[in-house]
Coordinates of N, CA and C in Angstrom, one line a residue:
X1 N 17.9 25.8 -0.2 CA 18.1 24.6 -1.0 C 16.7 24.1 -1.5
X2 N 16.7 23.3 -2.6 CA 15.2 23.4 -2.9 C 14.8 21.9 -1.8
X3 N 13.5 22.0 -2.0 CA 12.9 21.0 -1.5 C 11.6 20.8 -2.2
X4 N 10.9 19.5 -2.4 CA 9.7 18.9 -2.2 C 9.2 18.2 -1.7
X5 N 8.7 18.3 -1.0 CA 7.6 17.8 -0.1 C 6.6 16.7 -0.1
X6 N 6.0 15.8 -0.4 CA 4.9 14.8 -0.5 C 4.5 14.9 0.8
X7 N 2.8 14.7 0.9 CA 2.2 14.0 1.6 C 0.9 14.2 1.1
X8 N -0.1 13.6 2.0 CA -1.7 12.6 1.6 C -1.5 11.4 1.2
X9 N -0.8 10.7 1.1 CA -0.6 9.3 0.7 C -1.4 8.2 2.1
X10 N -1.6 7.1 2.0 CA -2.3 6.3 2.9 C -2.7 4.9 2.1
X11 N -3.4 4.4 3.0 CA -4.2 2.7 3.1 C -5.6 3.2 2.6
X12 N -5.8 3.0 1.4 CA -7.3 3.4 0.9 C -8.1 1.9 0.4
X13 N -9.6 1.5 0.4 CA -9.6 0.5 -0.1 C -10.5 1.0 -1.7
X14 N -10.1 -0.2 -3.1 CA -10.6 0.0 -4.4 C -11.4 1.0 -4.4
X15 N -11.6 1.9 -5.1 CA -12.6 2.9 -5.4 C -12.8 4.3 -4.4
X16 N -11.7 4.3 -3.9 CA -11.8 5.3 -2.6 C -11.1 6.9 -3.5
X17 N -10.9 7.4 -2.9 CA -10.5 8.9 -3.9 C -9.1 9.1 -2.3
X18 N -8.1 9.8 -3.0 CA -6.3 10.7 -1.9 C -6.4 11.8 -3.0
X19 N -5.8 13.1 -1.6 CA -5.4 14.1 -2.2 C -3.9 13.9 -2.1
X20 N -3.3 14.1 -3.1 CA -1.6 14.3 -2.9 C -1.2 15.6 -2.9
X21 N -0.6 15.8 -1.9 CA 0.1 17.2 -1.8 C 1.7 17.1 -2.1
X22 N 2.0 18.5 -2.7 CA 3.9 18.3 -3.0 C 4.1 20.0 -2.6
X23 N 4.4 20.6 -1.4 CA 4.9 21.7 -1.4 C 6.1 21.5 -1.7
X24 N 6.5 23.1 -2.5 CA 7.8 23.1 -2.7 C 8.6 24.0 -2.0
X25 N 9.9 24.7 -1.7 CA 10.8 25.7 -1.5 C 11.7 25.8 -2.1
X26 N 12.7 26.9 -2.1 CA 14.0 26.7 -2.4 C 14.2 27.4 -3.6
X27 N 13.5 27.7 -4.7 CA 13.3 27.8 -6.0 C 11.8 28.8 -6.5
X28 N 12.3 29.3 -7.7 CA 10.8 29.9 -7.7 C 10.0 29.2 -8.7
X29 N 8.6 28.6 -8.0 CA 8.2 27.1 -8.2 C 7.0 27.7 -9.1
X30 N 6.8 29.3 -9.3 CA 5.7 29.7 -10.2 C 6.4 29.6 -11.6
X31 N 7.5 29.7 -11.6 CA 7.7 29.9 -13.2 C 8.2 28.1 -14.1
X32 N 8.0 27.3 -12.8 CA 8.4 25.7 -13.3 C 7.3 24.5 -13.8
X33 N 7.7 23.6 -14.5 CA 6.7 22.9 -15.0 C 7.0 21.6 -14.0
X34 N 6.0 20.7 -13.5 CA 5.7 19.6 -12.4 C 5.2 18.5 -13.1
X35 N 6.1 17.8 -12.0 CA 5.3 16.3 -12.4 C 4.9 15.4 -11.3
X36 N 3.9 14.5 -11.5 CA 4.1 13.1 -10.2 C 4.1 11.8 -11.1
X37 N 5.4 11.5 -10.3 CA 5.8 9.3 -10.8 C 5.2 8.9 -10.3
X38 N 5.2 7.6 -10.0 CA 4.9 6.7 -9.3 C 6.3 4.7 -9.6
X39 N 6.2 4.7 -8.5 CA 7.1 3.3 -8.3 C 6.7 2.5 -8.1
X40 N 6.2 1.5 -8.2 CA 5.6 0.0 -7.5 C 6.6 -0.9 -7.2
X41 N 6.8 -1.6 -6.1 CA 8.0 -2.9 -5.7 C 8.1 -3.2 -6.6
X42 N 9.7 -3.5 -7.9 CA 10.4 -4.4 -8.2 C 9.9 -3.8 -9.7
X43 N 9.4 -2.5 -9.9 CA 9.5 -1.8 -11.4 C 9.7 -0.2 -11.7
X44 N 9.5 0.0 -13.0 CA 10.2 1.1 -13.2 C 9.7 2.2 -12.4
X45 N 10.1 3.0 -12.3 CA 9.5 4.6 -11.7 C 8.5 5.2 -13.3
X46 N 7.5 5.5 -13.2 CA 6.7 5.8 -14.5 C 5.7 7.0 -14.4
X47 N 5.6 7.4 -15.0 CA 5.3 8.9 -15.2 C 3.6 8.8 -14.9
X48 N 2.9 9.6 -14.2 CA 1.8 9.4 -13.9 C 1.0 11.0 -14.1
X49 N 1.4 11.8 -14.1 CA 0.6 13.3 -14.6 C 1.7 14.4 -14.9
X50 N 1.7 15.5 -15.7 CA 2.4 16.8 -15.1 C 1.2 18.1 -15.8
X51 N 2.7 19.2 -15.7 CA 1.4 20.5 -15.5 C 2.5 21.3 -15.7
X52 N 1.9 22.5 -16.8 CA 2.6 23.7 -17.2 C 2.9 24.5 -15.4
X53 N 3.8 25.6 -16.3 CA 3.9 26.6 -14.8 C 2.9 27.4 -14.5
X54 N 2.4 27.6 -15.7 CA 1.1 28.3 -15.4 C -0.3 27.8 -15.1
X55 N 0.1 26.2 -15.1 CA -1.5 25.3 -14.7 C -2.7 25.0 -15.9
X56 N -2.0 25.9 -17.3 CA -2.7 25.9 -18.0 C -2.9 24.4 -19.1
X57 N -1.9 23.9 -19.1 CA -1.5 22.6 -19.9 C -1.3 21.4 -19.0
X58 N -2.0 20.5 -18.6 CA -2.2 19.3 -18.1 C -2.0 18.1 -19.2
X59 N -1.4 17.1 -18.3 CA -1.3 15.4 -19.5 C -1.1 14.3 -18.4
X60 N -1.3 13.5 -19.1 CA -1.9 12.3 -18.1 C -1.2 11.3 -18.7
X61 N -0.7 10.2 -18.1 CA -0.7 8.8 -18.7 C -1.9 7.7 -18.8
X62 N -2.0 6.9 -19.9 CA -3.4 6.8 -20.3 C -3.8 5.7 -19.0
X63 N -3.3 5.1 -18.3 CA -3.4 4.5 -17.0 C -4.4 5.5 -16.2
X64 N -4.6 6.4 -15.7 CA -4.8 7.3 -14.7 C -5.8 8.5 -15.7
X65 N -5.7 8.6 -16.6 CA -6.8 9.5 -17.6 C -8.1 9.6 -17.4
X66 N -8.8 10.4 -17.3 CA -10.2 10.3 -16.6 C -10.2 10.2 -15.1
X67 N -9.0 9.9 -14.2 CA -9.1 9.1 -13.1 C -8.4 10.3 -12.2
X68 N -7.6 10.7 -12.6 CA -6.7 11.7 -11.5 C -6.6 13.2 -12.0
X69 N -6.5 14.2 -11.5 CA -6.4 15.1 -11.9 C -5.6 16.1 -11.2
X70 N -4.5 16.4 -11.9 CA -3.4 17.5 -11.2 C -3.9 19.2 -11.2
X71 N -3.5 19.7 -10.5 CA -3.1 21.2 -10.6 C -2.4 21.5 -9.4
X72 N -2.4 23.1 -9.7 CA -1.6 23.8 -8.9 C -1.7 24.9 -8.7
X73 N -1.0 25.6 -7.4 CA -1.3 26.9 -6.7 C 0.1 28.0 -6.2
X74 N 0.4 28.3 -6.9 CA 1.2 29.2 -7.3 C 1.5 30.3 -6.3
X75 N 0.1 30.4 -5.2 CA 0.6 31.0 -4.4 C 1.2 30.6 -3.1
X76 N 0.7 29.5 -3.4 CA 1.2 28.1 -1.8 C 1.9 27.6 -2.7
X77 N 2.6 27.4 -3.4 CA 4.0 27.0 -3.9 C 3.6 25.3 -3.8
X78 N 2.2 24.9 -4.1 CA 2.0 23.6 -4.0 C 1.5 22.7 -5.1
X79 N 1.5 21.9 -5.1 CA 1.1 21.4 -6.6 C 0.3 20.0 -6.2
X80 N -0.6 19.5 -6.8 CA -1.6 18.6 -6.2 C -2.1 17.2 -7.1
X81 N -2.7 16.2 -6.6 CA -2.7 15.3 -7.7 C -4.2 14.2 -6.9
X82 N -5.0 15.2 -7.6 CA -6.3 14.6 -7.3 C -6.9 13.0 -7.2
X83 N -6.8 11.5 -7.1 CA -6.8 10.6 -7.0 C -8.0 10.0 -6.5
X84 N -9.1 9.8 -7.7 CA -10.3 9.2 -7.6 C -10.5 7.6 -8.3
X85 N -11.6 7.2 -8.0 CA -11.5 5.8 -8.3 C -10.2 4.9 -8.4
X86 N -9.9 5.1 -7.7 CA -8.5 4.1 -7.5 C -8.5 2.7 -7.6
X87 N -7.3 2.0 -7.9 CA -7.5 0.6 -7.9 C -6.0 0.0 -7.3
X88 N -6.0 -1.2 -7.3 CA -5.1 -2.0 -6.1 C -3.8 -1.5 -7.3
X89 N -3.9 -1.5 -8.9 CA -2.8 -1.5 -9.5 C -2.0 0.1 -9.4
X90 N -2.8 0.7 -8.5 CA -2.2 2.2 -8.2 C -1.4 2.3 -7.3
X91 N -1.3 1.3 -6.6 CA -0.3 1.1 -5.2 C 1.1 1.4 -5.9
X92 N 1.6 2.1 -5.1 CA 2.8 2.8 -5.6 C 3.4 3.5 -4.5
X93 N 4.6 4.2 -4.4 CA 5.3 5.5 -3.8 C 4.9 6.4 -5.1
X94 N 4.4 7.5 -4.4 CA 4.1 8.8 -5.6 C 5.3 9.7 -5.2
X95 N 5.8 10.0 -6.4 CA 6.6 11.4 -6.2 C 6.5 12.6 -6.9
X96 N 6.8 13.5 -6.6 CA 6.5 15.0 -7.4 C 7.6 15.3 -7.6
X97 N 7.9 15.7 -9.0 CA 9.7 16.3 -9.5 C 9.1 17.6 -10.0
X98 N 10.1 18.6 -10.3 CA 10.0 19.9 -10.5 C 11.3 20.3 -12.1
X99 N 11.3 20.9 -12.7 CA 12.4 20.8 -13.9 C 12.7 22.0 -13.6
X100 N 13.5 22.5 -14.2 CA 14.7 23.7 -13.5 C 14.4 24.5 -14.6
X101 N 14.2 24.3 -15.8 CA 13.6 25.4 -16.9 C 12.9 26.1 -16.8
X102 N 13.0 27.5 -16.9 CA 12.0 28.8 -16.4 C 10.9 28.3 -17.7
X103 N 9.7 28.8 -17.2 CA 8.3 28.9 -18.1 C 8.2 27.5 -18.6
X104 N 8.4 26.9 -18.2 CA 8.2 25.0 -19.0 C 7.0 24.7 -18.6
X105 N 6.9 23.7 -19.5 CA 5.9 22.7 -19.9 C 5.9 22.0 -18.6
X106 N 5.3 20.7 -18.1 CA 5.6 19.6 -17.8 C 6.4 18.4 -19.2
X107 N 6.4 17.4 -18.3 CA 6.9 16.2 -19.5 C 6.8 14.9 -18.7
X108 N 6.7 14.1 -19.9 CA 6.5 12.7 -19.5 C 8.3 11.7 -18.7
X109 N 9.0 12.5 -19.2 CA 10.4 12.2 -19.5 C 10.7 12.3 -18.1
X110 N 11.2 11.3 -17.0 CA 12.1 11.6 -15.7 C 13.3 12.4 -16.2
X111 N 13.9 11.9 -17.3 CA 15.3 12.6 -17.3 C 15.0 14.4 -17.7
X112 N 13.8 14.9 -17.7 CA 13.8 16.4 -17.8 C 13.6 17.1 -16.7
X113 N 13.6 16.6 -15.5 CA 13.0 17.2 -13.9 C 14.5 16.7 -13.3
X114 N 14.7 18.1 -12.8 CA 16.2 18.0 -11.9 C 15.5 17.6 -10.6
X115 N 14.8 18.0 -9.8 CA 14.4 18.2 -8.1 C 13.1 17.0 -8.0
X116 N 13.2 16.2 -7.1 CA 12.8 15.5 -6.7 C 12.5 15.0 -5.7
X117 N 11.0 14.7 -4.9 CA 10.4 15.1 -4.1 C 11.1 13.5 -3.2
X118 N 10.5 13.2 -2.0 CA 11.4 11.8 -1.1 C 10.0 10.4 -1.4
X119 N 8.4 11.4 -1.8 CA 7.6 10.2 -2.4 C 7.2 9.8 -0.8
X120 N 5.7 9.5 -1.6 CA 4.4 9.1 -0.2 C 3.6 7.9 -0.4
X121 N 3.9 6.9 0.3 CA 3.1 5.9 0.2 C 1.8 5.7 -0.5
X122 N 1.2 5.5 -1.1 CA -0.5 4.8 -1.6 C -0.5 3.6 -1.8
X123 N -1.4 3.2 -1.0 CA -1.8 1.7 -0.9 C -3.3 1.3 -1.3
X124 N -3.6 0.6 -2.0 CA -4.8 0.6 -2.6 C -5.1 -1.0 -2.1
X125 N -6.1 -1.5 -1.1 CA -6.5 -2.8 -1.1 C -7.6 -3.3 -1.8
X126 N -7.9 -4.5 -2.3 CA -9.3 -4.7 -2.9 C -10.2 -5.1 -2.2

């Protein structure tokens, strides 16, 4: 059954840098395109990075641009979401979704990612 995985999430304060980790199983996660949301208490779930299957095509939401930076490893079936200069408005649950389409893109779109990860705390204080 598939699975993903989150963790590196934590209590960071402003300006600190998290690595996010999302292993995956269940599926073959080399030929899929990835993404990580993010949720904040009391709003939408909103698109925060994704990544071709082959790692070669990266996008960002202009929130996080310059600031985070995804990739992935194909042989650890893991996918990553680098998180530098942070700020209190980053506080969120992060999640990593996966789309079920062989050779895909990533996308900004929740409704194109079937598999979805259970999401890891980040807490950013000032």
């Amino acid at each position: 059954q598939v699975q993903l995985v989150e963790s590196g999430g934590g209590l960071v304060q402003a300006g600190a840098s998290l690595r996010l980790s999302c292993a995956a199983s269940g599926f073959t996660f080399s030929t899929k395109g990835m993404g990580w949301f993010r949720q904040a208490p009391g709003k939408e779930r909103e698109y925060v990075a994704s990544i071709s299957w082959s790692g070669s095509s990266t996008n960002y939401s202009e929130s996080v641009k310059g600031r985070f930076t995804i990739s992935r490893d194909n042989a650890k079936k893991t996918v990553y979401l680098q998180m530098n200069s942070l700020k209190p408005e980053d506080t969120a649950v992060y999640y990593c979704a996966a789309r079920r389409i062989i050779f895909s893109d990533g996308s900004s779109l929740r409704r194109e990612y079937d598999y979805w990860g259970q999401g890891t705390q980040v807490t950013v204080s000032s």
